[in-house]
Coordinates of C-alpha atoms and ligand atoms in Angstrom, one line a residue:
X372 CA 0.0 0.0 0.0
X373 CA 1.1 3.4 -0.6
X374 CA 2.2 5.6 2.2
X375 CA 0.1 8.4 3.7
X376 CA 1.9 11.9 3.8
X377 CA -0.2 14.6 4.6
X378 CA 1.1 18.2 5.6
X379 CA 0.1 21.4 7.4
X380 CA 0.2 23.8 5.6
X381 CA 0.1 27.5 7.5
X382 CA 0.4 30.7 5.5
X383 CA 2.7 33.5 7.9
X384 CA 0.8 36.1 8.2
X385 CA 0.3 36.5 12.1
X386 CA 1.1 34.1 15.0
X387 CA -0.2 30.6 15.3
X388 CA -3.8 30.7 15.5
X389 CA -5.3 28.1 17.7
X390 CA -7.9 26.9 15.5
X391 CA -4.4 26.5 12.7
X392 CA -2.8 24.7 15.9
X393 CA -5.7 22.3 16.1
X394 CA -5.4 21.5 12.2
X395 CA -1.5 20.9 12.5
X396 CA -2.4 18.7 15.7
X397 CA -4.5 16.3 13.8
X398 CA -2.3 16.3 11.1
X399 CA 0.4 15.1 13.6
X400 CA -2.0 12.6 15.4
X401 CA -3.1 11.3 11.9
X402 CA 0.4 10.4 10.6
X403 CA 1.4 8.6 13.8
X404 CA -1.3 6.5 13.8
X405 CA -0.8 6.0 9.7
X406 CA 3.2 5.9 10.3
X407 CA 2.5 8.6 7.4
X408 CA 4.9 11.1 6.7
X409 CA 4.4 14.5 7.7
X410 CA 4.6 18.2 6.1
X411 CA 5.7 21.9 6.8
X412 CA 4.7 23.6 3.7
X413 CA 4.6 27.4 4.2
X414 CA 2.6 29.1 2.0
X415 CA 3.5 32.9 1.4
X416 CA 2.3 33.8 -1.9
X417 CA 0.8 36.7 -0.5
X418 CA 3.8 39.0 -0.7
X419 CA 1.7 41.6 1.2
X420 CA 1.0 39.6 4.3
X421 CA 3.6 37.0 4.7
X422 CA 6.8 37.6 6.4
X423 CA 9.7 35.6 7.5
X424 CA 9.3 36.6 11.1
X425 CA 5.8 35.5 11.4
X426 CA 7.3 31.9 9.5
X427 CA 9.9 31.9 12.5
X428 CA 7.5 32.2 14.9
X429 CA 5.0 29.8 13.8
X430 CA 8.0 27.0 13.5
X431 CA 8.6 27.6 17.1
X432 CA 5.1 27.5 18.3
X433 CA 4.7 24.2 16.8
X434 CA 7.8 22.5 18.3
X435 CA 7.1 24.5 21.6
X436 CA 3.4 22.4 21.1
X437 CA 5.1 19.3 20.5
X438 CA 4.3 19.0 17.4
X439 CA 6.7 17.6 14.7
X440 CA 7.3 17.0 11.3
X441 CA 9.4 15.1 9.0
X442 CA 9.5 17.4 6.2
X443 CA 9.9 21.1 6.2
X444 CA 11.5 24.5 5.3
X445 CA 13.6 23.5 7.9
X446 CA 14.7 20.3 6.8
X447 CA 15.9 18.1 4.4
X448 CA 13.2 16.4 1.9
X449 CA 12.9 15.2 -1.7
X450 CA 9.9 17.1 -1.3
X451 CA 11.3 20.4 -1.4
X452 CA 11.3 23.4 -1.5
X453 CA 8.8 23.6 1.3
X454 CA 7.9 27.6 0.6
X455 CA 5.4 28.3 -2.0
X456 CA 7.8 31.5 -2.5
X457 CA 10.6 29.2 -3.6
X458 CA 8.5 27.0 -6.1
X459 CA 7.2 30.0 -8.5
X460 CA 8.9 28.2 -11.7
X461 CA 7.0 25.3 -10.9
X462 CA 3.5 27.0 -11.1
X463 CA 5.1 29.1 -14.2
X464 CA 5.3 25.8 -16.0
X465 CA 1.6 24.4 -15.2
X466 CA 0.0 28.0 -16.1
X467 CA 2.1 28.3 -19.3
X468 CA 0.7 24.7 -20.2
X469 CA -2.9 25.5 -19.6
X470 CA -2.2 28.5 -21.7
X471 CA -0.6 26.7 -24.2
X472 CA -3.8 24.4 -24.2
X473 CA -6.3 27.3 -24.5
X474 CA -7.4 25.6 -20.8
X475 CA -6.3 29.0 -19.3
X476 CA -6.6 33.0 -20.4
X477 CA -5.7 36.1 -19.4
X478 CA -8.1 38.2 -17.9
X479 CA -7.9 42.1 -17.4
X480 CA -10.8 43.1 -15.5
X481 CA -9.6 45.3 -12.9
X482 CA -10.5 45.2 -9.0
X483 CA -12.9 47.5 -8.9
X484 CA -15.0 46.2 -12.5
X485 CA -14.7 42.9 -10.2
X486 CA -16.3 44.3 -7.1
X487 CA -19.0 46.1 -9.5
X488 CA -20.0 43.2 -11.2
X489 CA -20.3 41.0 -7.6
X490 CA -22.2 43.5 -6.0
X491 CA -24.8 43.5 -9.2
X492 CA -24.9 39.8 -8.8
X493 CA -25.8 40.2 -5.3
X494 CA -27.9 42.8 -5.9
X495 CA -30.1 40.7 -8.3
X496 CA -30.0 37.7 -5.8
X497 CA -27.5 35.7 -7.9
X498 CA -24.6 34.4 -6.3
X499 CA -21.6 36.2 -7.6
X500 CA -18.8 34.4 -9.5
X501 CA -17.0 35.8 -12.1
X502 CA -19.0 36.5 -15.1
X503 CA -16.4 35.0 -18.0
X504 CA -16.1 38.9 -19.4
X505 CA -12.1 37.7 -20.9
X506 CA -13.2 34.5 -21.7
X507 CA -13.3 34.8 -25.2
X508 CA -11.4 37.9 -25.8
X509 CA -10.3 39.0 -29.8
X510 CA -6.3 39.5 -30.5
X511 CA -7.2 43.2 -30.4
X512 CA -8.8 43.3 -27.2
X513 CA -5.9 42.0 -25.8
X514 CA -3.6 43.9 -27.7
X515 CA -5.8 47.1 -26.6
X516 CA -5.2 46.2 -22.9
X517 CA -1.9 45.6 -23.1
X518 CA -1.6 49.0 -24.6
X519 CA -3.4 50.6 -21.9
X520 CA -1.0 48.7 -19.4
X521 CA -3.4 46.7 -18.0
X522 CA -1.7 43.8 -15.4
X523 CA -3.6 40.7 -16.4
X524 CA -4.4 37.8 -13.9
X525 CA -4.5 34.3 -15.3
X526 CA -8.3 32.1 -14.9
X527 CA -9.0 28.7 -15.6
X528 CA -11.7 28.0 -18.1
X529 CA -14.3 25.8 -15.7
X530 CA -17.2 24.4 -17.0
X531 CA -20.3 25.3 -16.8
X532 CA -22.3 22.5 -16.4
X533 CA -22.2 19.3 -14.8
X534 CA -20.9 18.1 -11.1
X535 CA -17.9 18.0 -9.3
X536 CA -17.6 15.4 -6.9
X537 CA -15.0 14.5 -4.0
X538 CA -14.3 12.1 -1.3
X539 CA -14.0 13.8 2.4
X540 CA -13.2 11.6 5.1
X541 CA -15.6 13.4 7.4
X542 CA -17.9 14.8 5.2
X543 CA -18.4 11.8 2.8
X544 CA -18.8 12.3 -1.1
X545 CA -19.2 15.9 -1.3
X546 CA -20.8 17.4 -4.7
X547 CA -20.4 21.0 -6.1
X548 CA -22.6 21.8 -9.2
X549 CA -20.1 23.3 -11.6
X550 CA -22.1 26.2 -12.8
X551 CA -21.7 27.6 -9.4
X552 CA -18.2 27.7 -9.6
X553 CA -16.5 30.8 -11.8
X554 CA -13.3 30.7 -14.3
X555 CA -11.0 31.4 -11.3
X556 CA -7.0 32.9 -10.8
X557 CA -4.3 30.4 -11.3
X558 CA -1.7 33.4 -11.1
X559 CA -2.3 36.6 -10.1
X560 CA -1.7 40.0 -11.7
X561 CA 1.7 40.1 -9.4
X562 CA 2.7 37.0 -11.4
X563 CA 2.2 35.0 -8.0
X564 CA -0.2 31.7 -8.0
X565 CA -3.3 31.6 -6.4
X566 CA -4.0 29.5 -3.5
X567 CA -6.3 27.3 -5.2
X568 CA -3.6 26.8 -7.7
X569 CA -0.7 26.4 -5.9
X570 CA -2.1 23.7 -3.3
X571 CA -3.1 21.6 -6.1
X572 CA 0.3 21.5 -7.9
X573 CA 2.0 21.2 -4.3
X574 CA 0.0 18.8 -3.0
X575 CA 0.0 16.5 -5.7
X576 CA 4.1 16.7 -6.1
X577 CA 4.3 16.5 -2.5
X578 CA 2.5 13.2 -2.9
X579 CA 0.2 14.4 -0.3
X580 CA -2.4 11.4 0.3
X581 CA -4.7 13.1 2.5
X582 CA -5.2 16.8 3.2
X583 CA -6.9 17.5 6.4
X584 CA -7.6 21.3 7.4
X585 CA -10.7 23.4 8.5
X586 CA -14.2 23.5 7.0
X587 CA -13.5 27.3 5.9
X588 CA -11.4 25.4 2.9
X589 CA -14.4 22.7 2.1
X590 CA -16.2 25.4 -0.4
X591 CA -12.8 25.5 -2.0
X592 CA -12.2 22.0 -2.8
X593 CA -14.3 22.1 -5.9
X594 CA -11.6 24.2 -7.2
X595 CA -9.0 21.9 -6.5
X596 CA -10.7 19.2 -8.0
X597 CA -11.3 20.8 -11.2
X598 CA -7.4 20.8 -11.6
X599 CA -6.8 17.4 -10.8
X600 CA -9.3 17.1 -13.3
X601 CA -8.0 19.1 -15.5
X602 CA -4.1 17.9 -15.4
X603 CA -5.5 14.1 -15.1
X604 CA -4.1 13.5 -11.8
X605 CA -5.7 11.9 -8.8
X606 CA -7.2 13.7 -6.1
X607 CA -6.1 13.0 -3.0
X608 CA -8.7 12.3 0.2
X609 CA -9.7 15.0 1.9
X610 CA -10.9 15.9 5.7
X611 CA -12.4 18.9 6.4
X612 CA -12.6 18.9 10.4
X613 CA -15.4 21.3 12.3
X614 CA -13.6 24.7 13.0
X615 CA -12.8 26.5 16.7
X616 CA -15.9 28.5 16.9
X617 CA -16.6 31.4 20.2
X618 CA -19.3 30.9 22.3
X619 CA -21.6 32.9 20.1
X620 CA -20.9 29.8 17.3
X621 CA -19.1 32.5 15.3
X622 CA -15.6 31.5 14.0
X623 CA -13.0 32.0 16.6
X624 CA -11.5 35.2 16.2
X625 CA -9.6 38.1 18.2
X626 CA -13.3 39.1 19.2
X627 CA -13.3 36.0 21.5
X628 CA -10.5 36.9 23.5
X629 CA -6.6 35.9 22.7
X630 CA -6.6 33.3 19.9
X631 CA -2.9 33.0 19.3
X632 CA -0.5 30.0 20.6
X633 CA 2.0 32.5 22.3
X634 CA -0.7 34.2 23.7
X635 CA -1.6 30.8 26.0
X636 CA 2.3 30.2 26.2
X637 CA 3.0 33.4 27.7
X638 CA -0.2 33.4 30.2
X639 CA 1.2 29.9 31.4
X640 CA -0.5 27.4 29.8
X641 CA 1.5 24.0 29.4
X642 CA 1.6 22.9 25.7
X643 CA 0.3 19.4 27.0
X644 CA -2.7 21.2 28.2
X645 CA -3.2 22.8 24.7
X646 CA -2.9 19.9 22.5
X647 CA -5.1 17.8 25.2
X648 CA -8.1 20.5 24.7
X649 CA -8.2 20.5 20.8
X650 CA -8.7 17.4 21.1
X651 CA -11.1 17.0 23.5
X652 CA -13.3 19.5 21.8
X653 CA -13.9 17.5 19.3
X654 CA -16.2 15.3 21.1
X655 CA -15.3 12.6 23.8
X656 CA -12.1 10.3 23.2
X657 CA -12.9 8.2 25.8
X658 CA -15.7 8.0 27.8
X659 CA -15.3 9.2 30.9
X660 CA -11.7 10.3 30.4
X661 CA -10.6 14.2 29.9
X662 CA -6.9 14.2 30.6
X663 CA -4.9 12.8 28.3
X664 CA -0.8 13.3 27.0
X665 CA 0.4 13.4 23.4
X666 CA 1.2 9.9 23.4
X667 CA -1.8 8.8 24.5
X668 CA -3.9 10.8 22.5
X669 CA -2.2 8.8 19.2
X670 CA -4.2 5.7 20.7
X671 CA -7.3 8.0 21.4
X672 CA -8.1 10.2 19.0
X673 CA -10.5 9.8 16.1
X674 CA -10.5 12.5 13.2
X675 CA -13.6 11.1 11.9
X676 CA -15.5 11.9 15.4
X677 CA -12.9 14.8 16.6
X678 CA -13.6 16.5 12.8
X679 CA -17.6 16.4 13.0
X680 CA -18.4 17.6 16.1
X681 CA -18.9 21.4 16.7
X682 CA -15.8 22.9 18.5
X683 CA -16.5 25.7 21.1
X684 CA -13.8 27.2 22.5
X685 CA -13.9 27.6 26.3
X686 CA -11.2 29.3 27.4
X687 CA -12.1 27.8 31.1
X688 CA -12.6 24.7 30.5
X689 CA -9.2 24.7 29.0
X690 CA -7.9 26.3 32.2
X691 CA -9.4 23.7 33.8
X692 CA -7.7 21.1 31.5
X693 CA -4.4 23.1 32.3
X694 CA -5.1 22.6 35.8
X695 CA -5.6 19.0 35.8
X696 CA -2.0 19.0 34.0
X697 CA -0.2 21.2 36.5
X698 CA -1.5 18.9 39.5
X699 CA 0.2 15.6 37.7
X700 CA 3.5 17.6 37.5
X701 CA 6.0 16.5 40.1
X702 CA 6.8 19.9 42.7
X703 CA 10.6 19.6 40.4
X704 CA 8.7 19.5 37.4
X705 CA 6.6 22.4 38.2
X706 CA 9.6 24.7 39.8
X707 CA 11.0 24.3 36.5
X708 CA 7.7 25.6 35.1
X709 CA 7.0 28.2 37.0
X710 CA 10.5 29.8 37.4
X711 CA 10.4 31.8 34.6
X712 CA 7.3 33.3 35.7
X713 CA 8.3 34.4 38.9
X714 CA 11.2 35.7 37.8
X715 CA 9.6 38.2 36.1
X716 CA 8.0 39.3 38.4
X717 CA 11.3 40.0 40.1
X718 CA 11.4 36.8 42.4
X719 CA 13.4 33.7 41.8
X720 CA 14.4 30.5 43.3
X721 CA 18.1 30.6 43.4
X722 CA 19.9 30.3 46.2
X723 CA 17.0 28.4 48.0
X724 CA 17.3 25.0 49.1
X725 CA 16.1 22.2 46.8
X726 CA 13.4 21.0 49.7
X727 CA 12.0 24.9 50.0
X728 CA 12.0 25.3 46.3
X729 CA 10.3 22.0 46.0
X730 CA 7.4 22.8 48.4
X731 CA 6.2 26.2 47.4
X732 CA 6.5 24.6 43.7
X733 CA 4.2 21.9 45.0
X734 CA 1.6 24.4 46.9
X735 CA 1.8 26.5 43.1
X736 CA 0.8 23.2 41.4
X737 CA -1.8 22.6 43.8
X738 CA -3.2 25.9 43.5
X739 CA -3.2 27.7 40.0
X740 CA -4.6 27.5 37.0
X741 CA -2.4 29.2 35.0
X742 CA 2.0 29.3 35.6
X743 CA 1.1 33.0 35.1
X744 CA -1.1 33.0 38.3
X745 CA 2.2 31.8 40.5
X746 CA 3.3 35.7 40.4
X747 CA 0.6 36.4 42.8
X748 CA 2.9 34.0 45.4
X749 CA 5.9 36.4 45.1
X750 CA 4.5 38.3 47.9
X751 CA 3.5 35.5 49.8
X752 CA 6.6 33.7 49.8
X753 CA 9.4 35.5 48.4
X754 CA 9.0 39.1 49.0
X755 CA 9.3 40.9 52.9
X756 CA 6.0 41.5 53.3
X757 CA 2.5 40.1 51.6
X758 CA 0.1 42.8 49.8
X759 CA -2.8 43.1 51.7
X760 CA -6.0 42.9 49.6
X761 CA -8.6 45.4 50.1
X762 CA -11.0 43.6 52.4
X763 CA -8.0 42.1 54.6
X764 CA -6.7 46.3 55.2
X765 CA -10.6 46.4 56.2
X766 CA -10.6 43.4 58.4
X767 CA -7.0 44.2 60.0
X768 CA -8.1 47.6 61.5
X769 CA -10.8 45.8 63.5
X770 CA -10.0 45.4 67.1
X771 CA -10.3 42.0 67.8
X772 CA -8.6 40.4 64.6
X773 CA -6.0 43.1 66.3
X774 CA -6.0 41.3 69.9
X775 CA -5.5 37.4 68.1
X776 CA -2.5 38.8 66.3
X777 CA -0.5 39.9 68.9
X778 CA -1.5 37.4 70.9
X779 CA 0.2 34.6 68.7
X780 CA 3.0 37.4 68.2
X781 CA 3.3 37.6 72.0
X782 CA 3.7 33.5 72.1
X783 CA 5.7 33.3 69.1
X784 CA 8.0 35.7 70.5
X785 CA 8.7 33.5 73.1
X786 CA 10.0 30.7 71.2
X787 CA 10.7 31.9 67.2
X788 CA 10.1 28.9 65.2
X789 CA 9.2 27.8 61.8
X790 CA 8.9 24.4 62.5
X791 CA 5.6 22.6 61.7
X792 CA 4.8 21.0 65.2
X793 CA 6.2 24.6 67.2
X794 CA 3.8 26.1 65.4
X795 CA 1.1 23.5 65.5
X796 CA 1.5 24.2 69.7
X797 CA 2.1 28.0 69.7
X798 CA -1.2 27.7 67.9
X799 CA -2.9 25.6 70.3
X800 CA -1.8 27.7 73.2
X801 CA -3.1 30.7 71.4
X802 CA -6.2 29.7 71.0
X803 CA -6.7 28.1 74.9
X804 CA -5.3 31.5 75.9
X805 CA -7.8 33.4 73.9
X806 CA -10.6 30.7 74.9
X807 CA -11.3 30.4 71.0
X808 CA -11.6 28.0 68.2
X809 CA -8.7 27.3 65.5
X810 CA -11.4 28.8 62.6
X811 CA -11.3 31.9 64.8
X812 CA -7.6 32.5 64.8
X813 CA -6.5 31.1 61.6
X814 CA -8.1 33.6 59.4
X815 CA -6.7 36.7 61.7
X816 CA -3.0 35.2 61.1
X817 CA -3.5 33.9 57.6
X818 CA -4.8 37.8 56.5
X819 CA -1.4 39.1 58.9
X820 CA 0.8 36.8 57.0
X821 CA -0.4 36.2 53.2
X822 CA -2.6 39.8 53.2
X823 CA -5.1 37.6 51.5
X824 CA -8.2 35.8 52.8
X825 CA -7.6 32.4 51.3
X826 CA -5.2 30.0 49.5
X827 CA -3.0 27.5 50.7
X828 CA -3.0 26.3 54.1
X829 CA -1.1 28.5 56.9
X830 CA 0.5 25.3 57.8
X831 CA 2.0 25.1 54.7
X832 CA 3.3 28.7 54.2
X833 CA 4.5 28.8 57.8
X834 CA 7.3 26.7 57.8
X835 CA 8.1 28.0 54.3
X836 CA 8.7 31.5 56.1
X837 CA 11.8 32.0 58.6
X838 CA 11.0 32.7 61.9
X839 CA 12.2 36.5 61.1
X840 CA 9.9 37.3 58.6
X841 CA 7.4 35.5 60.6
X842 CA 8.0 38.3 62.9
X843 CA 8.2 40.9 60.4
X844 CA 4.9 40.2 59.1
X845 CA 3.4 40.0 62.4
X846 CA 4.4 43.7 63.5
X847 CA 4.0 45.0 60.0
X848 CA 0.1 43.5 60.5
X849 CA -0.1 45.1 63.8
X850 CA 1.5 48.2 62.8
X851 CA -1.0 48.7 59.9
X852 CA -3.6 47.7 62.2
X853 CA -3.1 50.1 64.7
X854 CA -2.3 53.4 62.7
X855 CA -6.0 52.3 60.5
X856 CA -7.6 52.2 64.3
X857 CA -5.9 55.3 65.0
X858 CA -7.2 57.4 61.4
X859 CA -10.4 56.2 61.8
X860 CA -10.1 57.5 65.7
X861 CA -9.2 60.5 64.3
X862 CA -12.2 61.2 61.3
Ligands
LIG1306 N1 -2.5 28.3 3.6 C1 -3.8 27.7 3.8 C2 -4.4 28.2 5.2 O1 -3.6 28.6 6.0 C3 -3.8 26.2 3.8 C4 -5.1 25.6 3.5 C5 -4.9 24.1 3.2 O2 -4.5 23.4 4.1 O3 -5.1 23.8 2.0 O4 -5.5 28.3 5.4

């Protein structure tokens, strides 16, 4: 049997989109289940938009997802070149061929003629395609336009009745009537070749076997296989899987929110957590089951089910799929994570011991959703003193939350420890002292020494604290508290 290649095929013209992501992710997971080959192309034909940057960029956020491939700009292929740029001679020869054939013409129509003639279509309730005004042009015509300077385009002559037919792995046979379809660009005016064009002539000497991308391309395809048609080749099979839609069912776009793969990266969201929701939103891979790795999703996943079902994006349920990945991180897994996070937010793990790194790394796994969300345990952990949120400055100027603090300051003071059990009978000595429950004291202290009203256990950022800035928390709570008693004494 003949081996399956199929290929992603991105265009750089902005950052990695996730809904792009998703379609280079079932690419990937199609080919490892296949042991088919898989492709980089890049296609930037549109001199305009593409740029090399954005090409960089996207090659990074795909290896940064995991995702791989065995042929590519980047690498070696007898495929190659892998960027539509570098393969213009290529399309020159087909076009010049159709030419040759009469299969192909040139067409003058300018932009704006175009854009008159669509909106008269529309205007008379027909669906707009272009009309065939070149079709059949006289030697003069021509030689009148080229006179006038006119930059021609290149169309194919399509015809005009009869069906075109395809075979979609999701979709099934898929049927276009002909007449609906117009004598479209092969090359443009800027002597570049239009998508439609180029895919067909890449994908077939790419020996791509199936092409597997978004539903946006599906009204496309009849385009694509008119030229197989047309140059006698076979089509390959197609998939056109269910696109990343917002909550409103709309296609998922900046209006949604942030859409790009850096965009997720840079908030903290692991690329395991990424690839595990595309493919979840698909519909169920397992029953029952929601968390899954790369390497098990190759077992799980189905393109026929994954590519049906309507995809809404849920930015937290993916958060929560992030989640569930940070908590199966070991606390030196996570630090690693994490790190870079903190540190920009000027705090940093070196020069701490291993078993303090590994603990706070442990209560940020426990407790986040996003790496991003760590930052908020700078002051908590690594700075002097906590922030104190605005209902805990509320809460610290009352009197009694006043009285428990210093009274486990007055105790602490008499012993200065960080040490779980210390603590665990300063606490209980507190609270027999003060004739009150643990609930009573703990929130007083937790407010004094994270300046917020929940999170982690005290127990567990206690001992992660030295006995000094114990201390130095306590007085600074104190110290707040009393000068807030004192101005509202005053007004
Ligand atoms: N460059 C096209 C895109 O990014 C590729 C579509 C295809 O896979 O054929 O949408």
């Amino acid at each position: 049997m003949r081996k399956e290649r199929v290929r992603f095929a991105p265009s750089p013209t902005g950052r990695l989109h996730i809904g792009n992501a998703r379609t280079a992710l079932f690419n990937y997971l199609f080919a490892a289940q296949n042991e088919a080959a898989f492709i980089l192309r890049i296609e930037d034909t549109d001199i305009e938009r593409s740029d090399p940057e954005h090409e960089h960029q996207l090659i990074e956020a795909l290896k940064w997802l995991g995702i791989e491939w065995d042929e590519g700009p980047d690498r070696s292929g007898r495929h190659g070149p892998y960027r539509q740029s570098e393969r213009i001679d290529l399309y020159r020869k087909y076009v010049d061929a159709l030419l040759e054939r009469d299969r192909a013409y040139y067409c003058y129509c300018t932009d704006e003629e175009l854009e008159k003639t669509r909106k008269e279509m529309l205007l008379s309730g027909v669906a707009p395609k272009y009309p065939g005004t070149c079709r059949n042009l006289t030697q003069k015509e021509r030689a009148a336009f080229e006179a006038a300077r006119r930059k021609p385009c290149i169309r194919l002559r399509t015809p005009n009745t009869g069906v075109i037919r395809f075979q979609d792995k999701i979709h099934g046979t898929v049927t276009f009537k002909a007449e609906d379809i117009g004598d479209f660009v092969l090359m443009r005016s800027n002597g570049m070749p239009s998508y439609n064009f180029a895919v067909v002539i890449d994908d077939y000497y790419m020996e791509i076997t199936t092409v597997i991308r978004g539903e946006d391309h599906l009204a496309n395809t009849p385009r694509q296989a008119l030229l197989y048609r047309e140059f006698g080749w076979n089509a390959p099979m197609f998939a056109h899987h269910s696109l990343l839609m917002g909550d409103d069912g709309s296609k998922l776009s900046k209006r949604h929110g942030v859409t790009s793969v850096e965009s997720f990266r840079d908030m903290g969201v692991l690329p395991e957590s990424l690839i595990n929701y595309f493919a979840l939103l698909g519909g169920n891979l397992v029953e029952g089951r929601e968390i899954f790795s790369l390497g098990e999703l190759i077992d799980a996943f189905s393109l026929k089910k994954a590519g049906r079902s309507p995809a809404i994006f849920s930015q937290s349920r993916l958060l929560w799929v992030n989640q569930q990945h940070l908590k199966r991180k070991s606390p030196a897994e996570t630090a690693v994570l994490v790190e870079p996070f903190l540190e920009k937010a000027g705090n940093s793990f070196r020069g701490r011991e291993k078993s303090w790194v590994e603990a706070v790394a442990a209560i940020i796994g426990e407790n986040v959703k996003t790496l991003k969300e760590a930052r908020a345990y700078g002051p908590i952990l690594f700075e002097e003193l906590p922030v104190y949120s605005e209902r805990v400055r509320q809460r610290l100027a009352q009197s009694e939350v006043r009285e428990i603090i210093s009274a486990f300051q007055k105790r602490f003071q008499l012993s200065p420890s960080n040490d779980k059990s210390d603590l665990a009978a300063i606490l209980g000595d507190v609270r027999s002292g003060l004739g009150k429950s643990g609930r009573d004291i703990f929130l007083p202290l937790r407010m004094a020494i994270t300046g917020i009203e929940s999170g982690p256990e005290l127990d567990r950022i206690l001992p992660l604290l030295s006995p000094g800035a114990i201390e130095k928390r306590l007085q600074a709570a104190l110290a707040f508290s009393a000068n807030e008693a004192e101005d509202s004494a005053k007004s």
